[in-house]
């Protein structure tokens, strides 16, 4: 499945209702990222691009830590882009 970043609404929110739903969504996102990494690592050809966008103090650091902590660090590369 491919996406076009320019077609995504930057102000979109997932509309989560409460911490329990947020935890469920986070767990599913983590599972999908780890699964994608495993598959793509085996092929040694493609990668996963994960974009975190938000204003200062919007919780990006916590989100990055929570979602990506399950990845294999040996096959993970992080880049930070700033204006």
Short mmCIF file of N, CA and C in Angstrom, two decimals:
data_model
loop_
_atom_site.label_atom_id
_atom_site.label_comp_id
_atom_site.label_asym_id
_atom_site.label_seq_id
_atom_site.Cartn_x
_atom_site.Cartn_y
_atom_site.Cartn_z
N UNK A 1 0.85 -1.18 0.00
CA UNK A 1 0.00 0.00 0.00
C UNK A 1 0.89 1.23 0.00
N UNK A 2 0.66 2.12 -0.94
CA UNK A 2 1.46 3.35 -0.99
C UNK A 2 0.59 4.56 -0.67
N UNK A 3 1.24 5.60 -0.22
CA UNK A 3 0.53 6.84 0.10
C UNK A 3 1.27 8.01 -0.52
N UNK A 4 0.56 9.10 -0.70
CA UNK A 4 1.17 10.34 -1.17
C UNK A 4 1.07 11.34 -0.04
N UNK A 5 2.23 11.73 0.50
CA UNK A 5 2.24 12.61 1.65
C UNK A 5 1.54 13.93 1.37
N UNK A 6 1.65 14.45 0.15
CA UNK A 6 1.02 15.72 -0.17
C UNK A 6 -0.51 15.65 -0.16
N UNK A 7 -1.06 14.44 -0.19
CA UNK A 7 -2.51 14.28 -0.16
C UNK A 7 -3.07 14.16 1.25
N UNK A 8 -2.19 14.07 2.25
CA UNK A 8 -2.63 13.93 3.62
C UNK A 8 -2.90 15.30 4.25
N UNK A 9 -3.97 15.40 4.99
CA UNK A 9 -4.29 16.63 5.69
C UNK A 9 -3.40 16.73 6.92
N UNK A 10 -2.63 17.80 7.01
CA UNK A 10 -1.67 17.92 8.11
C UNK A 10 -2.34 18.18 9.46
N UNK A 11 -3.55 18.71 9.45
CA UNK A 11 -4.24 18.98 10.70
C UNK A 11 -5.14 17.85 11.15
N UNK A 12 -5.10 16.73 10.48
CA UNK A 12 -5.99 15.62 10.80
C UNK A 12 -5.65 15.01 12.16
N UNK A 13 -6.66 14.61 12.86
CA UNK A 13 -6.47 13.87 14.11
C UNK A 13 -7.26 12.58 14.00
N UNK A 14 -6.79 11.54 14.67
CA UNK A 14 -7.50 10.27 14.55
C UNK A 14 -8.82 10.23 15.31
N UNK A 15 -9.13 11.26 16.10
CA UNK A 15 -10.40 11.29 16.81
C UNK A 15 -10.51 10.24 17.90
N UNK A 16 -9.44 10.01 18.61
CA UNK A 16 -9.44 8.99 19.66
C UNK A 16 -10.26 9.45 20.86
N UNK A 17 -10.93 8.51 21.45
CA UNK A 17 -11.75 8.81 22.62
C UNK A 17 -11.21 8.08 23.84
N UNK A 18 -10.33 8.73 24.56
CA UNK A 18 -9.83 8.17 25.80
C UNK A 18 -8.51 7.43 25.65
N UNK A 19 -7.89 7.20 26.81
CA UNK A 19 -6.58 6.55 26.84
C UNK A 19 -6.61 5.09 26.41
N UNK A 20 -7.70 4.40 26.70
CA UNK A 20 -7.79 2.99 26.32
C UNK A 20 -7.77 2.84 24.80
N UNK A 21 -8.50 3.69 24.10
CA UNK A 21 -8.51 3.62 22.64
C UNK A 21 -7.15 4.04 22.08
N UNK A 22 -6.54 5.06 22.68
CA UNK A 22 -5.22 5.51 22.25
C UNK A 22 -4.20 4.38 22.41
N UNK A 23 -4.26 3.66 23.52
CA UNK A 23 -3.34 2.55 23.76
C UNK A 23 -3.55 1.44 22.73
N UNK A 24 -4.80 1.17 22.39
CA UNK A 24 -5.11 0.14 21.40
C UNK A 24 -4.55 0.54 20.03
N UNK A 25 -4.75 1.79 19.64
CA UNK A 25 -4.26 2.28 18.35
C UNK A 25 -2.73 2.25 18.32
N UNK A 26 -2.11 2.66 19.42
CA UNK A 26 -0.65 2.63 19.49
C UNK A 26 -0.11 1.21 19.36
N UNK A 27 -0.75 0.27 20.03
CA UNK A 27 -0.32 -1.12 19.95
C UNK A 27 -0.44 -1.65 18.53
N UNK A 28 -1.53 -1.33 17.85
CA UNK A 28 -1.72 -1.78 16.47
C UNK A 28 -0.69 -1.13 15.54
N UNK A 29 -0.42 0.15 15.73
CA UNK A 29 0.57 0.85 14.90
C UNK A 29 1.95 0.24 15.10
N UNK A 30 2.29 -0.04 16.34
CA UNK A 30 3.58 -0.65 16.64
C UNK A 30 3.69 -2.02 15.99
N UNK A 31 2.64 -2.81 16.08
CA UNK A 31 2.64 -4.14 15.47
C UNK A 31 2.86 -4.05 13.96
N UNK A 32 2.18 -3.10 13.32
CA UNK A 32 2.29 -2.97 11.86
C UNK A 32 3.68 -2.50 11.43
N UNK A 33 4.27 -1.57 12.18
CA UNK A 33 5.61 -1.08 11.85
C UNK A 33 6.64 -2.19 12.01
N UNK A 34 6.55 -2.95 13.09
CA UNK A 34 7.48 -4.05 13.32
C UNK A 34 7.32 -5.13 12.25
N UNK A 35 6.09 -5.43 11.89
CA UNK A 35 5.84 -6.42 10.84
C UNK A 35 6.43 -5.94 9.51
N UNK A 36 6.22 -4.68 9.18
CA UNK A 36 6.77 -4.14 7.93
C UNK A 36 8.29 -4.19 7.94
N UNK A 37 8.90 -3.85 9.07
CA UNK A 37 10.36 -3.89 9.16
C UNK A 37 10.87 -5.31 8.94
N UNK A 38 10.23 -6.28 9.55
CA UNK A 38 10.65 -7.68 9.39
C UNK A 38 10.59 -8.13 7.94
N UNK A 39 9.50 -7.80 7.28
CA UNK A 39 9.32 -8.21 5.88
C UNK A 39 10.34 -7.51 4.98
N UNK A 40 10.47 -6.20 5.16
CA UNK A 40 11.36 -5.44 4.29
C UNK A 40 12.83 -5.74 4.57
N UNK A 41 13.16 -6.03 5.81
CA UNK A 41 14.54 -6.39 6.15
C UNK A 41 14.93 -7.69 5.44
N UNK A 42 13.99 -8.59 5.34
CA UNK A 42 14.26 -9.86 4.66
C UNK A 42 14.54 -9.65 3.18
N UNK A 43 13.91 -8.68 2.57
CA UNK A 43 14.10 -8.40 1.14
C UNK A 43 15.35 -7.56 0.87
N UNK A 44 15.81 -6.82 1.88
CA UNK A 44 16.98 -5.96 1.77
C UNK A 44 16.91 -5.01 0.58
N UNK A 45 15.71 -4.52 0.27
CA UNK A 45 15.57 -3.65 -0.88
C UNK A 45 14.77 -2.39 -0.58
N UNK A 46 13.75 -2.51 0.23
CA UNK A 46 12.87 -1.40 0.52
C UNK A 46 12.91 -1.06 1.99
N UNK A 47 12.32 0.06 2.36
CA UNK A 47 12.28 0.46 3.76
C UNK A 47 10.93 1.04 4.12
N UNK A 48 10.80 1.39 5.37
CA UNK A 48 9.59 2.00 5.89
C UNK A 48 9.91 3.43 6.24
N UNK A 49 9.08 4.35 5.80
CA UNK A 49 9.22 5.76 6.15
C UNK A 49 8.11 6.10 7.13
N UNK A 50 8.50 6.53 8.32
CA UNK A 50 7.54 6.95 9.34
C UNK A 50 7.76 8.43 9.57
N UNK A 51 6.71 9.22 9.41
CA UNK A 51 6.81 10.67 9.57
C UNK A 51 6.02 11.09 10.80
N UNK A 52 6.69 11.82 11.68
CA UNK A 52 6.04 12.41 12.84
C UNK A 52 6.07 13.91 12.64
N UNK A 53 4.90 14.51 12.63
CA UNK A 53 4.81 15.95 12.43
C UNK A 53 3.95 16.54 13.54
N UNK A 54 4.41 17.63 14.09
CA UNK A 54 3.64 18.30 15.13
C UNK A 54 4.36 19.54 15.62
N UNK A 55 3.63 20.41 16.25
CA UNK A 55 4.21 21.62 16.79
C UNK A 55 5.05 21.28 18.02
N UNK A 56 5.87 22.24 18.46
CA UNK A 56 6.65 22.04 19.68
C UNK A 56 5.72 21.67 20.82
N UNK A 57 6.19 20.78 21.67
CA UNK A 57 5.44 20.33 22.85
C UNK A 57 4.14 19.62 22.50
N UNK A 58 4.07 19.02 21.30
CA UNK A 58 2.85 18.32 20.89
C UNK A 58 2.90 16.83 21.23
N UNK A 59 4.02 16.37 21.80
CA UNK A 59 4.12 14.97 22.19
C UNK A 59 4.83 14.09 21.19
N UNK A 60 5.53 14.68 20.23
CA UNK A 60 6.22 13.87 19.21
C UNK A 60 7.26 12.93 19.82
N UNK A 61 8.05 13.45 20.76
CA UNK A 61 9.11 12.62 21.35
C UNK A 61 8.52 11.37 21.99
N UNK A 62 7.47 11.53 22.74
CA UNK A 62 6.82 10.38 23.40
C UNK A 62 6.23 9.43 22.36
N UNK A 63 5.60 9.98 21.34
CA UNK A 63 5.01 9.13 20.29
C UNK A 63 6.09 8.35 19.56
N UNK A 64 7.19 9.02 19.24
CA UNK A 64 8.29 8.34 18.56
C UNK A 64 8.82 7.20 19.42
N UNK A 65 9.06 7.48 20.68
CA UNK A 65 9.58 6.47 21.60
C UNK A 65 8.61 5.30 21.73
N UNK A 66 7.33 5.60 21.89
CA UNK A 66 6.34 4.54 22.11
C UNK A 66 6.16 3.65 20.88
N UNK A 67 6.10 4.24 19.71
CA UNK A 67 5.82 3.47 18.50
C UNK A 67 7.06 2.73 18.00
N UNK A 68 8.22 3.35 18.12
CA UNK A 68 9.42 2.78 17.50
C UNK A 68 10.29 1.95 18.44
N UNK A 69 9.94 1.86 19.71
CA UNK A 69 10.80 1.14 20.66
C UNK A 69 10.90 -0.34 20.36
N UNK A 70 9.98 -0.88 19.61
CA UNK A 70 10.00 -2.32 19.31
C UNK A 70 10.80 -2.67 18.06
N UNK A 71 11.31 -1.67 17.35
CA UNK A 71 12.06 -1.95 16.13
C UNK A 71 13.45 -2.49 16.44
N UNK A 72 13.98 -3.23 15.49
CA UNK A 72 15.35 -3.74 15.58
C UNK A 72 16.30 -2.58 15.28
N UNK A 73 17.06 -2.12 16.26
CA UNK A 73 17.93 -0.96 16.03
C UNK A 73 19.04 -1.22 15.02
N UNK A 74 19.37 -2.47 14.77
CA UNK A 74 20.43 -2.79 13.79
C UNK A 74 20.00 -2.48 12.37
N UNK A 75 18.70 -2.43 12.13
CA UNK A 75 18.23 -2.14 10.77
C UNK A 75 17.32 -0.92 10.76
N UNK A 76 17.61 0.01 11.68
CA UNK A 76 16.80 1.24 11.79
C UNK A 76 17.71 2.45 11.63
N UNK A 77 17.25 3.40 10.86
CA UNK A 77 17.99 4.64 10.65
C UNK A 77 17.05 5.79 10.91
N UNK A 78 17.48 6.75 11.72
CA UNK A 78 16.64 7.89 12.07
C UNK A 78 17.22 9.16 11.46
N UNK A 79 16.35 9.99 10.93
CA UNK A 79 16.74 11.28 10.38
C UNK A 79 15.80 12.34 10.94
N UNK A 80 16.36 13.50 11.21
CA UNK A 80 15.55 14.63 11.69
C UNK A 80 15.65 15.73 10.65
N UNK A 81 14.50 16.24 10.23
CA UNK A 81 14.45 17.31 9.24
C UNK A 81 13.87 18.55 9.90
N UNK A 82 14.53 19.67 9.73
CA UNK A 82 14.04 20.92 10.27
C UNK A 82 14.15 21.99 9.21
N UNK A 83 13.33 23.03 9.38
CA UNK A 83 13.42 24.17 8.44
C UNK A 83 14.62 25.00 8.77
#
